[in-house]
PDB file of C-alpha atoms in Angstrom:
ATOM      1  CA  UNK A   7     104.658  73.887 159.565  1.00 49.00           C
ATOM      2  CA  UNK A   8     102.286  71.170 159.320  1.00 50.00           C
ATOM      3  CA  UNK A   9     102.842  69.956 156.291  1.00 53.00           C
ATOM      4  CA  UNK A  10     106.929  69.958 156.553  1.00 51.00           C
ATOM      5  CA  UNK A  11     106.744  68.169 159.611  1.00 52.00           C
ATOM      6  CA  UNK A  12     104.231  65.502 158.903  1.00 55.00           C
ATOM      7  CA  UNK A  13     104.355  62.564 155.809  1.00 53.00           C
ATOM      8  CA  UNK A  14     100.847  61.723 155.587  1.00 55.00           C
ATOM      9  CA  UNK A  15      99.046  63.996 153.986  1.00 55.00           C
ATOM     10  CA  UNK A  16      96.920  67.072 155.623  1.00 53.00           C
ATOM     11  CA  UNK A  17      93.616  66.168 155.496  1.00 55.00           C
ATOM     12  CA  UNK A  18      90.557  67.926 154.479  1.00 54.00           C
ATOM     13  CA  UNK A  19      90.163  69.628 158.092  1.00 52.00           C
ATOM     14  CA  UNK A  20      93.921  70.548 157.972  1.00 51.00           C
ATOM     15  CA  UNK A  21      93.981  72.540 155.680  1.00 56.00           C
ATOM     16  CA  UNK A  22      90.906  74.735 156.282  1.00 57.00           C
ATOM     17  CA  UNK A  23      92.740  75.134 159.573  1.00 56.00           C
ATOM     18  CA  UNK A  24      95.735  76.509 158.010  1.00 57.00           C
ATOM     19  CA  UNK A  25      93.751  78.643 155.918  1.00 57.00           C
ATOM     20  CA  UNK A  26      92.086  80.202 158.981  1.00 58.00           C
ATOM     21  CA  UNK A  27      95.720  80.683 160.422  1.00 59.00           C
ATOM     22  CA  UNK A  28      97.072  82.783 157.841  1.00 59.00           C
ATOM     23  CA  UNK A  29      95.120  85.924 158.078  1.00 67.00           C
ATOM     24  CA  UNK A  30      94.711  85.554 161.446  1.00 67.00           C
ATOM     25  CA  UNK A  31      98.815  85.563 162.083  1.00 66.00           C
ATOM     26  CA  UNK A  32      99.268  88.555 159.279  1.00 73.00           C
ATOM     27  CA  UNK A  33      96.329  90.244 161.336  1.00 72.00           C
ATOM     28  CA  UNK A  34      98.257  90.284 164.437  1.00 72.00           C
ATOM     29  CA  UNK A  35     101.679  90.867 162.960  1.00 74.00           C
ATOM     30  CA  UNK A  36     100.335  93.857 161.533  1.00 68.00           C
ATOM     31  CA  UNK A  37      98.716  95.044 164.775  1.00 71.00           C
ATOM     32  CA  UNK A  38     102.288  94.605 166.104  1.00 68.00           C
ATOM     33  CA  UNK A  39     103.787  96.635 163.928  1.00 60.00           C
ATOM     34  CA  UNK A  40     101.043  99.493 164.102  1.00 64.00           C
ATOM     35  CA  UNK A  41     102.359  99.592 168.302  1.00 63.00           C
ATOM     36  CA  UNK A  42     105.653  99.840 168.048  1.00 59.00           C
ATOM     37  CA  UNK A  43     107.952 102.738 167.857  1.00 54.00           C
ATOM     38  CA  UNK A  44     109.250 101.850 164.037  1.00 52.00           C
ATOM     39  CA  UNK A  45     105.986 103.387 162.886  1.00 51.00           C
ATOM     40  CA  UNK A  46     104.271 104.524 165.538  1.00 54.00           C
ATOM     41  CA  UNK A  47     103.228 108.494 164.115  1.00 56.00           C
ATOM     42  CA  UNK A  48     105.364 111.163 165.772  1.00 67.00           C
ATOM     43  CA  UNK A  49     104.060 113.790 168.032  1.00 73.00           C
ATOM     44  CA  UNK A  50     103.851 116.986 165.723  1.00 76.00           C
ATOM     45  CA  UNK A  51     106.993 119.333 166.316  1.00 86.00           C
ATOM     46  CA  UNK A  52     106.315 122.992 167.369  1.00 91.00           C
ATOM     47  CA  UNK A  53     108.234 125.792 165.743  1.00 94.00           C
ATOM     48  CA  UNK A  54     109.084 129.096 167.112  1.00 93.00           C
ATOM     49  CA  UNK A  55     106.730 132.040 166.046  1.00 92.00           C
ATOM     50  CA  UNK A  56     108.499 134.863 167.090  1.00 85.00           C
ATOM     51  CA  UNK A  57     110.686 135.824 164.184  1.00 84.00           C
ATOM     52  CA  UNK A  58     107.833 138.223 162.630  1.00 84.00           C
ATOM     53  CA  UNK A  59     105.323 138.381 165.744  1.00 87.00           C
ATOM     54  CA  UNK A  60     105.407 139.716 169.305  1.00 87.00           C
ATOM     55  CA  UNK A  61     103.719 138.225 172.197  1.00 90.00           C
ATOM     56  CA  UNK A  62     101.178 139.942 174.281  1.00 90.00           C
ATOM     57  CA  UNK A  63     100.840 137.471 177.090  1.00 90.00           C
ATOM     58  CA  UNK A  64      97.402 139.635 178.422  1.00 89.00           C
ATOM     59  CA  UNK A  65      94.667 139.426 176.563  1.00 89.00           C
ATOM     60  CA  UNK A  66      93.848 143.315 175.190  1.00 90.00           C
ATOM     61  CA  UNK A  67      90.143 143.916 175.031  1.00 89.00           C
ATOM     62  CA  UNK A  68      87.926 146.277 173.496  1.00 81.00           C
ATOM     63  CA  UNK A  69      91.100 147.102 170.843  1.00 80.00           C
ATOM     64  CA  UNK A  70      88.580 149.107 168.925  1.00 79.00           C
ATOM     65  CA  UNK A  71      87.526 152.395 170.383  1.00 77.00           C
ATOM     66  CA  UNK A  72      84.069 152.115 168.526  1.00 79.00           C
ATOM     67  CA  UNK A  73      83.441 149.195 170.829  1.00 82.00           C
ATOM     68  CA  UNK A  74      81.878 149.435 174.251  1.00 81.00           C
ATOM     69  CA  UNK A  75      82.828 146.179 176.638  1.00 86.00           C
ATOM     70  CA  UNK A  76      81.134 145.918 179.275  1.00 86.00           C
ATOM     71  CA  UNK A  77      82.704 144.387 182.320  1.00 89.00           C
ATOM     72  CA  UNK A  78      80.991 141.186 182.289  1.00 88.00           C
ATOM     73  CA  UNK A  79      82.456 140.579 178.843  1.00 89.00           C
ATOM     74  CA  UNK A  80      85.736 142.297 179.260  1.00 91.00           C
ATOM     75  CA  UNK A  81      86.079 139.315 181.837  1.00 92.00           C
ATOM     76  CA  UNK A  82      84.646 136.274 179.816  1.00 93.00           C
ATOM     77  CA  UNK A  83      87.140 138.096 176.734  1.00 93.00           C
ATOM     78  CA  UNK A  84      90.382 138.027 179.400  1.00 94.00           C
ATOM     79  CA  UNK A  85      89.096 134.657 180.715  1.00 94.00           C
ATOM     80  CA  UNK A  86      89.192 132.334 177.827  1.00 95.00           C
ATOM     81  CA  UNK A  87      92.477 133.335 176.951  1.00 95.00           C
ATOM     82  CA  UNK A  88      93.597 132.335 180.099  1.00 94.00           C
ATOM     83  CA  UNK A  89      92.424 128.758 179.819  1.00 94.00           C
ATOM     84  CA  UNK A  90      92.803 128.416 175.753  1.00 94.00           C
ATOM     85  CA  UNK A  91      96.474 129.161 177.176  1.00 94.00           C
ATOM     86  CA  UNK A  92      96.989 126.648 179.655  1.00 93.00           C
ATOM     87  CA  UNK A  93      94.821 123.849 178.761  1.00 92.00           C
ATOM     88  CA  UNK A  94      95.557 123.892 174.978  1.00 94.00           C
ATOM     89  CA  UNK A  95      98.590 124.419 172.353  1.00 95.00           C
ATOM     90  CA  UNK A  96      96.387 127.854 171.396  1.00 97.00           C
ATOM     91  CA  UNK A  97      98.897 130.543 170.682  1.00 96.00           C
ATOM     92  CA  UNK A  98      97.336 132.952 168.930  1.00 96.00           C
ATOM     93  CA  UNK A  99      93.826 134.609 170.151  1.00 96.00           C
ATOM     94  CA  UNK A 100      91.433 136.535 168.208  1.00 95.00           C
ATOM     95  CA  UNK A 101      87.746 137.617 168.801  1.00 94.00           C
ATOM     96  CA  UNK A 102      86.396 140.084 166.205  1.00 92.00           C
ATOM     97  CA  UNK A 103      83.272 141.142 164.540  1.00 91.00           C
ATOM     98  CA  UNK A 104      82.047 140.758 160.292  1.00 90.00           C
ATOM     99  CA  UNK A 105      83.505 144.487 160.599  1.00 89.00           C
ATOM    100  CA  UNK A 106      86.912 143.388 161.835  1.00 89.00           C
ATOM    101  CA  UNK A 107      86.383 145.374 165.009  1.00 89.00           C
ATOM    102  CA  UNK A 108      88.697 143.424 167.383  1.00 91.00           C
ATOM    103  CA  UNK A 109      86.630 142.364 170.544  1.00 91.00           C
ATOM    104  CA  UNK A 110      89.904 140.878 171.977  1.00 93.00           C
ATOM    105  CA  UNK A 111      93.530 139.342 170.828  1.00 93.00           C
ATOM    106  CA  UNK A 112      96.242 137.774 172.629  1.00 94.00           C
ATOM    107  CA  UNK A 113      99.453 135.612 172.312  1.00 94.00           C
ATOM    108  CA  UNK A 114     101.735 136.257 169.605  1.00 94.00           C
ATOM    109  CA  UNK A 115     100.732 138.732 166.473  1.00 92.00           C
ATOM    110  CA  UNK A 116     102.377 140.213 163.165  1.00 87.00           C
ATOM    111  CA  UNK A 117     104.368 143.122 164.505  1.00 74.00           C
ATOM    112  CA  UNK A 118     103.049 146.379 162.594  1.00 62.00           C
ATOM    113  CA  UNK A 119     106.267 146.847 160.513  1.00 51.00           C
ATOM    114  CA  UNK A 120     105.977 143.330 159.271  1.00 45.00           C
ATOM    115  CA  UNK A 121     104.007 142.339 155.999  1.00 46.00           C
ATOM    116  CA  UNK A 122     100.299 143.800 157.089  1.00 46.00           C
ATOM    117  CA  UNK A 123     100.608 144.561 160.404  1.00 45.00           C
ATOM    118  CA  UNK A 124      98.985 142.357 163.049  1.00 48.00           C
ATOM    119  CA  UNK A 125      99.209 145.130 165.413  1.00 58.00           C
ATOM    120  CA  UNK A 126      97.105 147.782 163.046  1.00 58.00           C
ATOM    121  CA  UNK A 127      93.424 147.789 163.845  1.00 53.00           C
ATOM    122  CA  UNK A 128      92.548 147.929 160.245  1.00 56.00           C
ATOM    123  CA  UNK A 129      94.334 145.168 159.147  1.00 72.00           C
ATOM    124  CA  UNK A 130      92.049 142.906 161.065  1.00 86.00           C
ATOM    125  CA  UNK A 131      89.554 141.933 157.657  1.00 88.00           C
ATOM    126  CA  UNK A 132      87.601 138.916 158.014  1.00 92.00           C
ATOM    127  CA  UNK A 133      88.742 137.094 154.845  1.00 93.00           C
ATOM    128  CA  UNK A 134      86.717 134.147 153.327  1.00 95.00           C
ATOM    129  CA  UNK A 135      86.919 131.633 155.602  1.00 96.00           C
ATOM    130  CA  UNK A 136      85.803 133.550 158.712  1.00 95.00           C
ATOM    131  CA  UNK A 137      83.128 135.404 156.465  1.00 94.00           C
ATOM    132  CA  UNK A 138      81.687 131.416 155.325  1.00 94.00           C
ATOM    133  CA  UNK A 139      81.789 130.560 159.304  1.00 94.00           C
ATOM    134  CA  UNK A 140      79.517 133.082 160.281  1.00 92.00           C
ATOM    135  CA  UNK A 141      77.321 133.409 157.509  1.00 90.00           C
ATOM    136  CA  UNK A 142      76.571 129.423 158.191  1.00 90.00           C
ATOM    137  CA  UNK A 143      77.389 129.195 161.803  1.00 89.00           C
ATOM    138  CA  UNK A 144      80.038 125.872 161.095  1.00 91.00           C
ATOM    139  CA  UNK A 145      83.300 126.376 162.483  1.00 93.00           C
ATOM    140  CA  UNK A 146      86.093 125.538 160.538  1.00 95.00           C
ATOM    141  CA  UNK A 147      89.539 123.522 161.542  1.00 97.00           C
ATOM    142  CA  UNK A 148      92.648 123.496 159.107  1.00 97.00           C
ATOM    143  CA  UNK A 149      94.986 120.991 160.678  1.00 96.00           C
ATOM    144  CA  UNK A 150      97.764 122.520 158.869  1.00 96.00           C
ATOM    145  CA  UNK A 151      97.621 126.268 157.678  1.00 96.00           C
ATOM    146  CA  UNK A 152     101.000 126.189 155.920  1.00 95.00           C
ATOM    147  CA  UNK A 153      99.344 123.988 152.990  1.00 95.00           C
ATOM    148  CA  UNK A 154      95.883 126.119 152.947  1.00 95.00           C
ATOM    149  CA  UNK A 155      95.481 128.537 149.673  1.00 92.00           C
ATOM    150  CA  UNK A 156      93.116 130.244 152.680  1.00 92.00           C
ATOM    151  CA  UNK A 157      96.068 131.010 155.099  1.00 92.00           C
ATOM    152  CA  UNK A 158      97.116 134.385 153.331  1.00 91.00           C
ATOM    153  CA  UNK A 159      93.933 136.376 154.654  1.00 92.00           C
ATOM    154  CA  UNK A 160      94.908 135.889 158.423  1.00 94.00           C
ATOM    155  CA  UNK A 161      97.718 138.109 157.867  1.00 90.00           C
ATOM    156  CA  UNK A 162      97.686 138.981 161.465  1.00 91.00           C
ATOM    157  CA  UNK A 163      99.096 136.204 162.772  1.00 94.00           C
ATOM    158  CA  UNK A 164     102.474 134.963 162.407  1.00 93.00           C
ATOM    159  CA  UNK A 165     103.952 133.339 159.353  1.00 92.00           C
ATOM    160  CA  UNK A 166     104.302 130.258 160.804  1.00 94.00           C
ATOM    161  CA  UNK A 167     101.496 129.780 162.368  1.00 96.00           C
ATOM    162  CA  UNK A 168     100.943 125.700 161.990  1.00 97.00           C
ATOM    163  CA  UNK A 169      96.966 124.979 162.765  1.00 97.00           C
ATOM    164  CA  UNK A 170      93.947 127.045 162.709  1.00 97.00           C
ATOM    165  CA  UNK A 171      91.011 127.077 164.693  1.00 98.00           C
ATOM    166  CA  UNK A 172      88.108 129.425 163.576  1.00 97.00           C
ATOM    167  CA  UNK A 173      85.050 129.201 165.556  1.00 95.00           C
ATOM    168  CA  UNK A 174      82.031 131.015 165.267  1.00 93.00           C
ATOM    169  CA  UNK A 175      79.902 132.915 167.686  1.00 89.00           C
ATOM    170  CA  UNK A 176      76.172 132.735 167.005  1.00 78.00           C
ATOM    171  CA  UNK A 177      74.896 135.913 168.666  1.00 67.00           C
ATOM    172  CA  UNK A 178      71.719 135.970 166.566  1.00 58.00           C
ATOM    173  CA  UNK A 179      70.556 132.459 167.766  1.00 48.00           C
ATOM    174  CA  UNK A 180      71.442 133.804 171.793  1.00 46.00           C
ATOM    175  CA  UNK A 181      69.909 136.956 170.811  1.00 46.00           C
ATOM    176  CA  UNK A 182      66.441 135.787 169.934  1.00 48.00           C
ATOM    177  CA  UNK A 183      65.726 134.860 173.357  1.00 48.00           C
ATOM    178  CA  UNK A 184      66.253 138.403 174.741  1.00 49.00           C
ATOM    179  CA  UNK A 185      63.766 140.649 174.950  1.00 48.00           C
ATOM    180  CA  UNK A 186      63.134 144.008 171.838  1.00 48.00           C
ATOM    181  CA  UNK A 187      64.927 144.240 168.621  1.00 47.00           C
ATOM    182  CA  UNK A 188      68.636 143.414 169.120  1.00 47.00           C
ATOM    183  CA  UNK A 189      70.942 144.154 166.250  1.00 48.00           C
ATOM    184  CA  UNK A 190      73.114 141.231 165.490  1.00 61.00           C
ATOM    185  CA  UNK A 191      76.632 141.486 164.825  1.00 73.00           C
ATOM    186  CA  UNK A 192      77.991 138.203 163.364  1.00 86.00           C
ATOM    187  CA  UNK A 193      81.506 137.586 165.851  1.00 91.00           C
ATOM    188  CA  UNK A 194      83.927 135.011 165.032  1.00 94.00           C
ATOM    189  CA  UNK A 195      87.223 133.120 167.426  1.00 96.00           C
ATOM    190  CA  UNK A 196      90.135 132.888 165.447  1.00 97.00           C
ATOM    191  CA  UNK A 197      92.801 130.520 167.198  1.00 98.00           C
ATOM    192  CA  UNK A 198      96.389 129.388 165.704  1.00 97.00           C
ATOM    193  CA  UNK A 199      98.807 126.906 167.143  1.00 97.00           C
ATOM    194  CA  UNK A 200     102.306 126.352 166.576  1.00 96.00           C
ATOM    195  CA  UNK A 201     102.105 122.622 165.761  1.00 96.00           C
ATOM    196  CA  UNK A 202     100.204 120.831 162.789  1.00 95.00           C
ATOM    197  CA  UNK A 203      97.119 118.936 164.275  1.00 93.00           C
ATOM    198  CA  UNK A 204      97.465 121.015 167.024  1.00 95.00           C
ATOM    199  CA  UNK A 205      94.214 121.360 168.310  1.00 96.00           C
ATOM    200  CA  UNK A 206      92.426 117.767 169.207  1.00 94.00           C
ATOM    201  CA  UNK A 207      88.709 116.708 168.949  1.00 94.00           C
ATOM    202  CA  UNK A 208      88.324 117.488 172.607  1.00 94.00           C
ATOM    203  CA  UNK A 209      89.948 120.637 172.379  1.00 95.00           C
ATOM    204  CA  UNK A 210      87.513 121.442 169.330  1.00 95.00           C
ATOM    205  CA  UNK A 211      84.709 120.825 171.354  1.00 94.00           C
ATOM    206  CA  UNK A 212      85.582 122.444 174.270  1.00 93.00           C
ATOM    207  CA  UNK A 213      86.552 125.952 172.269  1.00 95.00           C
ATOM    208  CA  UNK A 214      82.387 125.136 170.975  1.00 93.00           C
ATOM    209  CA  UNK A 215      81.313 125.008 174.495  1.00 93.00           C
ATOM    210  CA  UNK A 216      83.337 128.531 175.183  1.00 93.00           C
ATOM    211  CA  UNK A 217      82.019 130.369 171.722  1.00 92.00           C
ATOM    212  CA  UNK A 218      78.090 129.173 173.012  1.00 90.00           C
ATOM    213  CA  UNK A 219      78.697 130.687 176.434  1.00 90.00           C
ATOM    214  CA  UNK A 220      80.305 134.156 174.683  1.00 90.00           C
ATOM    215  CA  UNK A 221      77.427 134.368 172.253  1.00 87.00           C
ATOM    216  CA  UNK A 222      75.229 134.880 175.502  1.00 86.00           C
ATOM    217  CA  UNK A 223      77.317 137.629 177.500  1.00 85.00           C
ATOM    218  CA  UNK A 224      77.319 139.221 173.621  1.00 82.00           C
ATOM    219  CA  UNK A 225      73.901 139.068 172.982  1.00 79.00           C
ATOM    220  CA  UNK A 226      73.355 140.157 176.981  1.00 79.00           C
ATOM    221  CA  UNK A 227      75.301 143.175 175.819  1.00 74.00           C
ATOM    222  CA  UNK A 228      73.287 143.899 172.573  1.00 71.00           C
ATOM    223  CA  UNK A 229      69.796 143.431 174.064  1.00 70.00           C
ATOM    224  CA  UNK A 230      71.252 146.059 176.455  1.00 72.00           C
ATOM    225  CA  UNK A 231      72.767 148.805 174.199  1.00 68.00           C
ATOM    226  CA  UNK A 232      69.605 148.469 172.377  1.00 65.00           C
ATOM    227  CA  UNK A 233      67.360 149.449 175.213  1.00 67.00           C
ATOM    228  CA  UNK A 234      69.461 152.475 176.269  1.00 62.00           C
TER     229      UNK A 234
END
């Protein structure tokens, strides 16, 4: 503008000035454009997962009958669905062991006539992602499942299923402060969500927080059985 509007010519101060504008002005146009609703990402859009799944709304624990739950941990089991349910986009819930003995499941699962069958206790097999989680204790997110070679071994949870949550419970590291020779049983939290992204960096830390308290009631339970 300077230079159309003036007849002398810009000196040397002028035109370092203009320089300096430039970026500056494509900075903040570009900041602009980042805010506003033309591209502005969308909120990820949930899709229905009941065409091959039902819903069990209570959490069933101790699915196995090889598996004794106490009543400490049939609460803590019952209890995190409850709040994974409310305070999340979680909509699929399931705690087994390396032997796919199911500790607890909830929300919606592959009926038994469809594909596998979600409902079948032996069709709960901890494939290679949940196998790598608790052999290294890591946790593993997939933002979206639908575009994951992996997402074929959960074939307990619906088709659809968007995001995937698998979590970890380190039962050997809470079981080496109780007292005698407790047998660890590596235990892993499998949680799937209906949207893509659908589980945030809070919600990721919280379900940590909720997998180190469990690995204590388990290992509680273990140091137990072991002295009986």
């Amino acid at each position: 503008a300077n230079r159309l509007l003036s007849s002398t010519t810009p000196t040397e101060h002028v035109t370092q000035a203009d320089l300096a504008a430039f970026p500056l002005g494509t900075a903040l146009t570009l900041t602009g454009l980042i805010w506003s609703d033309a591209v502005r990402a969308k909120d990820p859009v949930p899709v229905s997962l009941g065409a091959d799944s039902v819903l069990l709304n209570d959490a069933q624990v101790g699915v196995n009958p090889d598996l004794d739950i106490s009543p400490d941990l049939r609460d803590e089991l019952e209890w995190i669905w409850k709040v994974l349910r409310s305070a999340s986009r979680c909509k699929s819930y399931v705690v087994m062991d390396a032997q796919g003995r199911v500790y607890a499941r909830a929300g919606y699962l592959r009926e038994a006539n469809s594909g596998e069958g979600g409902l079948e206790c032996n069709s709960y097999v901890p494939g290679a992602i949940c196998q790598r989680a608790m052999s290294s204790g890591q946790g593993s997110y997939i933002p979206n499942l639908q575009l994951n070679s992996g997402r074929g071994e959960f074939n307990y949870l619906p088709e659809r299923t968007q995001g995937l949550l698998v979590k970890p419970i380190n039962v050997g590291i809470a079981a080496s402060s109780q007292k005698g020779d407790v047998p660890v049983q590596p235990v892993v939290i499998i949680l799937g969500t209906d949207t893509v992204r659908g589980f945030t960096s809070k919600d990721q830390a919280w379900v940590s927080t909720i997998a180190d308290k469990l690995s204590i009631t388990i290992a509680t339970k273990m140091a137990e059985d072991s002295k009986s």
